[in-house]
Amino acid sequence: MTILALETSCDDTCAAVVSGAGEILANVVSSQGVHDRFGGVVPEIASRHHLELVNAVVDDALARAGTELGAVEAVAVTQGPGLVGALLVGVATAKGLAAAQRLPLVPVDHLQGHVAANFLAPAPMEPPFLCLIASGGHTLLVRVRDHRGFEVIGRTLDDAAGEAFDKGARLFGLGYPGGPALSRLALDGDASAFAFPTATRVPGLDFSFAGLKTALLYKVRELGEQETARRAPDLAASYEHAIVEALIARVERALAAEDGPRLAIGGGVAANRRLRARAEGLGVEVHVPPPELCTDNAAMIASAARWLEPVPFPDYLGLDAYATRPRRPAA
Ligand code: KG4
Ligand code: ZN
């Protein structure tokens, strides 16, 4: 089965073509690059750009896959969570494409997509495993029992890990998204130069990044403008270290309670060099998708769709996007 997938939950306009076996035939991501000057994503601007880009991105994905809409067997799309205006562009486009060919439509949860990045060829990880999902909007530790869903066992009590990267980056005057920029700045720094809190006193598997962000703010104020600029690589490396250690501390706790501990990671923060290295060094079986499958993309949405119930034509025409994940009863 050939699946065409669309992902427009935030500021990247994405389309991909994936085979039923999980081979990526095309994976196109158009980053809008217009939110930088605002220090974050402006929802209205994101929606408008999706509208301008989406058809070209879909055409590009089909062309790169060497196929055409007539050969596609299902259309998948991110239904939520995310920016509703942005999601609606993807959902409306997917409905149109699917309806034109009388194809089934598969609505996909964005976070399930991040998990399903681990199911893609050439070396998929098969459930069961634990998965750390760390992105700009979410930080979750989940148990993956099958290909269709997950159970949340830990979540952030305040900011997401990606948000902590982005807010920290802003204090250094770096652009959006801040994670990659802060990580680059940290390359020349000493991660042990400053001791930032990792909230490991928060018991259990929940995360907290608000104290860390405040600690950086106070340190920057204490050092003053000139000294902050001089020590920026050390500050960035220490801050990045604290975020990664906070994530890894919960992962280790969760793995310790497992019978056959196996770990996968996903979400934009899983593209982080330091986190990837730490995860790979945990001494258990670990699956780390390539960085371009960690940050938002449509191949992961197509991957998730392979195991979900397709909605037949025309039942999906009334399908709506959702901004936040509906709470499902525990399985
Ligand atoms: O999954 P994602 O692309 O979009 C959301 O679903 O939110 O994650 C975006 C987040 C941003 O906060 C970005 O700063 C962060 O992932 N990120 C990184 C890196 N690449 C992206 N954070 C740290 N290091 C990176 N290399
Ligand atoms: Zn994401």
Tab-separated table of C-alpha atoms and ligand atoms in Angstrom:
chain	number	residue	atom	x	y	z
A	1	MET	CA	0.000	0.000	0.000
A	2	THR	CA	1.369	3.444	-0.945
A	3	ILE	CA	0.485	6.186	1.519
A	4	LEU	CA	0.640	9.929	0.913
A	5	ALA	CA	0.858	11.799	4.234
A	6	LEU	CA	0.566	15.473	5.199
A	7	GLU	CA	1.782	17.134	8.400
A	8	THR	CA	1.062	20.812	9.148
A	9	SER	CA	0.678	20.937	12.940
A	10	CYS	CA	3.157	23.762	13.542
A	11	ASP	CA	5.393	25.761	11.186
A	12	ASP	CA	6.756	23.058	8.872
A	13	THR	CA	4.758	22.148	5.778
A	14	CYS	CA	5.445	18.438	5.233
A	15	ALA	CA	4.403	15.751	2.763
A	16	ALA	CA	5.742	12.231	2.359
A	17	VAL	CA	5.154	9.064	0.382
A	18	VAL	CA	5.758	5.820	2.276
A	19	SER	CA	5.208	2.190	1.252
A	20	GLY	CA	3.194	-0.269	3.304
A	21	ALA	CA	6.492	-1.856	4.354
A	22	GLY	CA	7.631	1.460	5.840
A	23	GLU	CA	10.097	2.466	3.130
A	24	ILE	CA	10.333	6.222	2.664
A	25	LEU	CA	9.855	7.013	-1.030
A	26	ALA	CA	9.851	10.788	-0.440
A	27	ASN	CA	9.930	13.010	2.644
A	28	VAL	CA	9.626	16.745	1.949
A	29	VAL	CA	9.794	19.372	4.708
A	30	SER	CA	9.404	23.053	3.898
A	31	SER	CA	10.410	25.109	6.925
A	32	GLN	CA	8.702	28.467	6.831
A	33	GLY	CA	11.655	30.397	8.266
A	34	VAL	CA	9.490	33.480	8.770
A	35	HIS	CA	8.882	33.190	12.512
A	36	ASP	CA	12.468	33.907	13.521
A	37	ARG	CA	11.975	37.659	13.862
A	38	PHE	CA	9.050	37.104	16.252
A	39	GLY	CA	10.987	34.712	18.524
A	40	GLY	CA	8.386	31.968	18.100
A	41	VAL	CA	5.706	30.640	15.783
A	42	VAL	CA	2.901	33.091	14.975
A	43	PRO	CA	-0.157	30.867	14.386
A	44	GLU	CA	-1.880	33.092	11.799
A	45	ILE	CA	1.292	33.444	9.755
A	46	ALA	CA	1.939	29.696	9.972
A	47	SER	CA	-1.553	28.897	8.614
A	48	ARG	CA	-1.182	31.321	5.740
A	49	HIS	CA	2.187	29.897	4.763
A	50	HIS	CA	0.865	26.329	4.907
A	51	LEU	CA	-1.868	27.411	2.511
A	52	GLU	CA	0.684	28.873	0.110
A	53	LEU	CA	3.101	25.933	0.305
A	54	VAL	CA	1.027	22.795	0.752
A	55	ASN	CA	0.131	21.988	-2.873
A	56	ALA	CA	3.708	22.491	-4.073
A	57	VAL	CA	5.048	20.358	-1.213
A	58	VAL	CA	2.604	17.523	-2.042
A	59	ASP	CA	3.502	17.722	-5.764
A	60	ASP	CA	7.191	17.667	-4.864
A	61	ALA	CA	6.771	14.600	-2.640
A	62	LEU	CA	4.873	12.705	-5.369
A	63	ALA	CA	7.473	13.680	-7.987
A	64	ARG	CA	10.408	12.676	-5.774
A	65	ALA	CA	8.705	9.332	-5.100
A	66	GLY	CA	8.340	8.897	-8.866
A	67	THR	CA	4.602	8.425	-8.510
A	68	GLU	CA	1.324	10.292	-8.882
A	69	LEU	CA	-1.875	10.733	-6.920
A	70	GLY	CA	-3.591	8.050	-9.029
A	71	ALA	CA	-1.170	5.436	-7.674
A	72	VAL	CA	-1.653	6.403	-4.009
A	73	GLU	CA	-3.811	4.002	-2.008
A	74	ALA	CA	-4.496	6.047	1.143
A	75	VAL	CA	-4.015	9.603	2.356
A	76	ALA	CA	-2.899	10.213	5.946
A	77	VAL	CA	-2.925	13.500	7.813
A	78	THR	CA	-2.066	14.887	11.243
A	79	GLN	CA	-5.378	15.616	12.974
A	80	GLY	CA	-3.840	17.079	16.167
A	81	PRO	CA	-2.505	18.188	18.590
A	82	GLY	CA	-1.077	21.448	17.304
A	83	LEU	CA	-2.121	24.871	16.040
A	84	VAL	CA	-5.698	24.440	14.866
A	85	GLY	CA	-5.455	26.857	11.940
A	86	ALA	CA	-2.279	25.160	10.759
A	87	LEU	CA	-3.743	21.655	11.196
A	88	LEU	CA	-6.878	22.617	9.274
A	89	VAL	CA	-4.860	23.418	6.161
A	90	GLY	CA	-3.442	19.888	6.189
A	91	VAL	CA	-6.770	18.260	7.033
A	92	ALA	CA	-8.691	20.174	4.334
A	93	THR	CA	-6.003	19.470	1.735
A	94	ALA	CA	-5.871	15.772	2.635
A	95	LYS	CA	-9.667	15.504	2.401
A	96	GLY	CA	-9.614	17.154	-1.016
A	97	LEU	CA	-6.846	14.904	-2.359
A	98	ALA	CA	-8.450	11.763	-0.967
A	99	ALA	CA	-11.990	12.629	-2.069
A	100	ALA	CA	-10.852	13.420	-5.624
A	101	GLN	CA	-9.660	9.806	-5.940
A	102	ARG	CA	-12.297	8.279	-3.616
A	103	LEU	CA	-9.419	7.133	-1.399
A	104	PRO	CA	-9.662	6.335	2.314
A	105	LEU	CA	-8.269	8.927	4.764
A	106	VAL	CA	-6.300	8.072	7.904
A	107	PRO	CA	-6.336	10.723	10.655
A	108	VAL	CA	-3.163	10.461	12.762
A	109	ASP	CA	-2.231	11.812	16.184
A	110	HIS	CA	0.984	13.852	15.941
A	111	LEU	CA	2.547	12.220	19.015
A	112	GLN	CA	1.760	8.745	17.690
A	113	GLY	CA	3.615	9.958	14.596
A	114	HIS	CA	6.717	10.720	16.668
A	115	VAL	CA	6.543	7.193	18.129
A	116	ALA	CA	5.984	5.699	14.660
A	117	ALA	CA	9.184	7.320	13.309
A	118	ASN	CA	10.743	4.309	15.048
A	119	PHE	CA	8.680	1.890	12.883
A	120	LEU	CA	10.147	3.068	9.570
A	121	ALA	CA	12.490	0.967	7.417
A	122	PRO	CA	15.315	0.033	7.147
A	123	ALA	CA	15.694	-0.908	10.836
A	124	PRO	CA	12.344	-0.538	12.585
A	125	MET	CA	11.984	-1.182	16.309
A	126	GLU	CA	9.152	-3.558	17.089
A	127	PRO	CA	7.049	-3.062	20.248
A	128	PRO	CA	7.079	-3.433	23.171
A	129	PHE	CA	9.389	-0.599	24.228
A	130	LEU	CA	9.445	2.615	26.257
A	131	CYS	CA	9.564	5.837	24.262
A	132	LEU	CA	10.686	9.311	25.252
A	133	ILE	CA	8.810	11.886	23.166
A	134	ALA	CA	10.409	15.310	23.571
A	135	SER	CA	9.260	18.104	21.281
A	136	GLY	CA	8.445	21.799	21.329
A	137	GLY	CA	4.976	21.251	22.751
A	138	HIS	CA	5.208	17.919	24.584
A	139	THR	CA	7.489	15.899	26.811
A	140	LEU	CA	6.181	12.436	27.549
A	141	LEU	CA	7.472	9.090	28.626
A	142	VAL	CA	5.226	6.408	27.150
A	143	ARG	CA	4.882	2.658	27.061
A	144	VAL	CA	4.406	1.314	23.527
A	145	ARG	CA	2.776	-2.122	23.547
A	146	ASP	CA	1.731	-2.293	19.896
A	147	HIS	CA	1.870	-0.220	16.702
A	148	ARG	CA	-1.448	1.534	17.278
A	149	GLY	CA	-0.984	3.608	20.409
A	150	PHE	CA	0.772	4.211	23.690
A	151	GLU	CA	0.195	4.623	27.400
A	152	VAL	CA	1.549	7.775	29.091
A	153	ILE	CA	3.660	6.965	32.171
A	154	GLY	CA	5.331	10.366	32.661
A	155	ARG	CA	4.671	13.918	31.450
A	156	THR	CA	5.991	17.407	32.012
A	157	LEU	CA	4.438	19.374	34.855
A	158	ASP	CA	5.245	22.704	33.183
A	159	ASP	CA	7.343	23.421	30.056
A	160	ALA	CA	8.246	20.943	27.331
A	161	ALA	CA	11.938	20.119	26.817
A	162	GLY	CA	11.930	21.846	23.411
A	163	GLU	CA	10.357	24.912	25.006
A	164	ALA	CA	13.193	24.948	27.558
A	165	PHE	CA	15.681	24.909	24.660
A	166	ASP	CA	13.782	27.639	22.813
A	167	LYS	CA	13.398	29.907	25.859
A	168	GLY	CA	17.048	29.443	26.822
A	169	ALA	CA	18.112	30.245	23.272
A	170	ARG	CA	16.120	33.454	23.389
A	171	LEU	CA	18.138	34.616	26.422
A	172	PHE	CA	21.267	34.286	24.276
A	173	GLY	CA	19.631	36.237	21.458
A	174	LEU	CA	19.507	33.151	19.228
A	175	GLY	CA	16.728	32.724	16.669
A	176	TYR	CA	13.801	30.297	16.523
A	177	PRO	CA	13.825	27.313	16.735
A	178	GLY	CA	16.310	27.676	19.536
A	179	GLY	CA	17.238	24.037	20.123
A	180	PRO	CA	19.610	23.541	17.185
A	181	ALA	CA	21.133	27.036	17.655
A	182	LEU	CA	21.724	26.568	21.377
A	183	SER	CA	23.195	23.147	20.734
A	184	ARG	CA	25.622	24.632	18.177
A	185	LEU	CA	26.663	27.345	20.647
A	186	ALA	CA	27.220	24.651	23.291
A	187	LEU	CA	29.691	22.794	21.059
A	188	ASP	CA	32.595	24.974	22.229
A	189	GLY	CA	31.443	25.141	25.848
A	190	ASP	CA	32.206	23.311	29.072
A	191	ALA	CA	29.083	21.482	30.287
A	192	SER	CA	30.384	21.386	33.865
A	193	ALA	CA	31.030	25.153	34.072
A	194	PHE	CA	27.639	25.931	35.664
A	195	ALA	CA	25.414	23.667	37.772
A	196	PHE	CA	21.812	24.028	36.608
A	197	PRO	CA	18.950	22.153	38.335
A	198	THR	CA	17.561	18.945	36.827
A	199	ALA	CA	14.495	18.669	39.126
A	200	THR	CA	15.412	15.117	40.059
A	201	ARG	CA	13.705	15.685	43.397
A	202	VAL	CA	10.389	15.561	41.554
A	203	PRO	CA	9.540	11.919	42.303
A	204	GLY	CA	8.356	9.406	39.739
A	205	LEU	CA	8.484	9.808	35.990
A	206	ASP	CA	7.231	13.385	35.566
A	207	PHE	CA	9.425	16.170	34.182
A	208	SER	CA	9.779	19.825	35.193
A	209	PHE	CA	11.776	22.468	33.314
A	210	ALA	CA	10.428	25.733	34.752
A	211	GLY	CA	13.060	25.930	37.524
A	212	LEU	CA	15.868	25.335	35.048
A	213	LYS	CA	14.734	28.149	32.789
A	214	THR	CA	14.510	30.527	35.797
A	215	ALA	CA	17.973	29.461	36.988
A	216	LEU	CA	19.440	30.404	33.606
A	217	LEU	CA	17.641	33.750	33.690
A	218	TYR	CA	19.065	34.550	37.145
A	219	LYS	CA	22.551	33.468	36.111
A	220	VAL	CA	22.436	35.672	33.032
A	221	ARG	CA	21.303	38.646	35.165
A	222	GLU	CA	24.009	37.970	37.732
A	223	LEU	CA	26.770	37.780	35.108
A	224	GLY	CA	25.671	40.893	33.229
A	225	GLU	CA	25.671	41.456	29.497
A	226	GLN	CA	29.414	41.334	28.770
A	227	GLU	CA	30.243	38.341	30.934
A	228	THR	CA	27.190	36.452	29.618
A	229	ALA	CA	28.411	37.031	26.071
A	230	ARG	CA	31.941	35.874	26.992
A	231	ARG	CA	30.691	32.763	28.790
A	232	ALA	CA	27.826	32.017	26.368
A	233	PRO	CA	29.248	28.662	25.127
A	234	ASP	CA	29.773	27.452	28.730
A	235	LEU	CA	26.309	28.634	29.758
A	236	ALA	CA	24.721	26.960	26.730
A	237	ALA	CA	26.616	23.693	27.257
A	238	SER	CA	25.695	23.584	30.967
A	239	TYR	CA	22.066	24.384	30.217
A	240	GLU	CA	21.862	21.766	27.459
A	241	HIS	CA	23.517	19.271	29.807
A	242	ALA	CA	20.860	19.957	32.484
A	243	ILE	CA	17.946	19.450	30.046
A	244	VAL	CA	19.410	16.195	28.768
A	245	GLU	CA	20.220	14.888	32.249
A	246	ALA	CA	16.695	15.754	33.439
A	247	LEU	CA	15.292	13.697	30.554
A	248	ILE	CA	17.718	10.811	31.020
A	249	ALA	CA	17.105	10.617	34.802
A	250	ARG	CA	13.405	9.789	34.208
A	251	VAL	CA	14.216	7.430	31.365
A	252	GLU	CA	16.609	5.516	33.628
A	253	ARG	CA	13.988	5.312	36.383
A	254	ALA	CA	11.436	3.934	33.931
A	255	LEU	CA	13.859	1.446	32.378
A	256	ALA	CA	14.877	0.177	35.828
A	257	ALA	CA	11.255	-0.840	36.468
A	258	GLU	CA	10.961	-2.799	33.176
A	259	ASP	CA	11.403	-6.509	32.700
A	260	GLY	CA	13.087	-6.385	29.304
A	261	PRO	CA	14.072	-2.709	29.075
A	262	ARG	CA	14.126	-1.314	25.519
A	263	LEU	CA	14.047	2.365	24.589
A	264	ALA	CA	13.132	4.498	21.589
A	265	ILE	CA	13.181	8.285	21.339
A	266	GLY	CA	11.293	10.794	19.214
A	267	GLY	CA	10.310	14.443	18.792
A	268	GLY	CA	12.447	17.417	17.784
A	269	VAL	CA	14.627	17.296	20.916
A	270	ALA	CA	15.591	13.711	19.995
A	271	ALA	CA	17.591	15.340	17.170
A	272	ASN	CA	19.859	16.718	19.901
A	273	ARG	CA	23.399	15.379	19.677
A	274	ARG	CA	23.954	15.182	23.444
A	275	LEU	CA	20.617	13.429	24.119
A	276	ARG	CA	21.237	10.904	21.332
A	277	ALA	CA	24.665	10.065	22.714
A	278	ARG	CA	23.335	9.694	26.268
A	279	ALA	CA	20.451	7.472	25.145
A	280	GLU	CA	22.775	5.270	23.110
A	281	GLY	CA	25.060	4.843	26.122
A	282	LEU	CA	22.374	3.595	28.518
A	283	GLY	CA	23.358	-0.041	28.121
A	284	VAL	CA	19.951	-1.248	26.927
A	285	GLU	CA	18.607	-1.822	23.422
A	286	VAL	CA	17.974	1.683	22.078
A	287	HIS	CA	16.453	2.922	18.821
A	288	VAL	CA	17.346	6.453	17.757
A	289	PRO	CA	15.762	7.576	14.453
A	290	PRO	CA	17.856	9.798	12.150
A	291	PRO	CA	17.545	13.492	13.162
A	292	GLU	CA	15.325	14.364	10.176
A	293	LEU	CA	12.763	11.791	11.355
A	294	CYS	CA	12.815	13.202	14.919
A	295	THR	CA	11.853	16.760	13.980
A	296	ASP	CA	8.414	17.200	12.418
A	297	ASN	CA	7.958	15.350	9.125
A	298	ALA	CA	5.189	13.530	7.263
A	299	ALA	CA	6.976	10.173	6.868
A	300	MET	CA	6.309	9.489	10.551
A	301	ILE	CA	2.599	10.269	9.985
A	302	ALA	CA	2.458	7.816	7.072
A	303	SER	CA	4.285	5.290	9.217
A	304	ALA	CA	1.687	5.550	11.993
A	305	ALA	CA	-1.160	5.352	9.462
A	306	ARG	CA	-0.073	1.857	8.398
A	307	TRP	CA	-1.634	0.406	11.563
A	308	LEU	CA	-4.648	2.708	11.992
A	309	GLU	CA	-8.229	2.311	10.807
A	310	PRO	CA	-8.742	4.174	7.491
A	311	VAL	CA	-11.949	6.192	7.219
A	312	PRO	CA	-13.695	5.346	3.925
A	313	PHE	CA	-14.910	7.984	1.438
A	314	PRO	CA	-17.052	10.061	2.086
A	315	ASP	CA	-17.241	9.543	5.867
A	316	TYR	CA	-14.194	11.737	6.530
A	317	LEU	CA	-15.544	14.878	4.905
A	318	GLY	CA	-16.764	16.195	8.270
A	319	LEU	CA	-13.509	15.321	10.077
A	320	ASP	CA	-12.158	18.100	12.307
A	321	ALA	CA	-8.706	18.938	13.677
A	322	TYR	CA	-8.039	19.075	17.434
A	323	ALA	CA	-5.675	21.431	19.284
A	324	THR	CA	-5.093	19.226	22.321
A	325	ARG	CA	-4.990	15.475	22.636
A	326	PRO	CA	-8.330	14.046	23.747
A	327	ARG	CA	-7.916	12.112	26.995
A	328	ARG	CA	-8.551	8.465	26.317
A	329	PRO	CA	-9.464	5.971	28.979
A	330	ALA	CA	-6.480	3.815	30.017
A	331	ALA	CA	-6.261	0.654	27.919
B	1	KG4	O1	8.847	17.717	17.113
B	1	KG4	P1	9.187	19.099	16.726
B	1	KG4	O2	9.890	19.309	15.398
B	1	KG4	O3	7.902	20.002	16.699
B	1	KG4	C1	6.919	19.855	17.701
B	1	KG4	O4	6.117	18.889	17.604
B	1	KG4	O5	6.962	20.676	18.640
B	1	KG4	O6	10.063	19.726	17.891
B	1	KG4	C2	10.516	21.053	17.819
B	1	KG4	C3	11.357	21.340	19.038
B	1	KG4	C4	11.778	22.795	19.151
B	1	KG4	O7	11.571	23.212	20.481
B	1	KG4	C5	13.256	22.757	18.797
B	1	KG4	O8	14.001	23.785	19.426
B	1	KG4	C6	13.662	21.388	19.289
B	1	KG4	O9	12.570	20.553	18.985
B	1	KG4	N1	14.868	20.883	18.620
B	1	KG4	C7	16.053	20.676	19.246
B	1	KG4	C8	16.962	20.252	18.245
B	1	KG4	N2	16.309	20.213	17.052
B	1	KG4	C9	15.024	20.608	17.298
B	1	KG4	N3	16.392	20.818	20.523
B	1	KG4	C10	17.667	20.524	20.856
B	1	KG4	N4	18.614	20.134	19.979
B	1	KG4	C11	18.306	19.985	18.665
B	1	KG4	N5	19.239	19.582	17.805
B	2	ZN	ZN	6.436	17.237	16.658
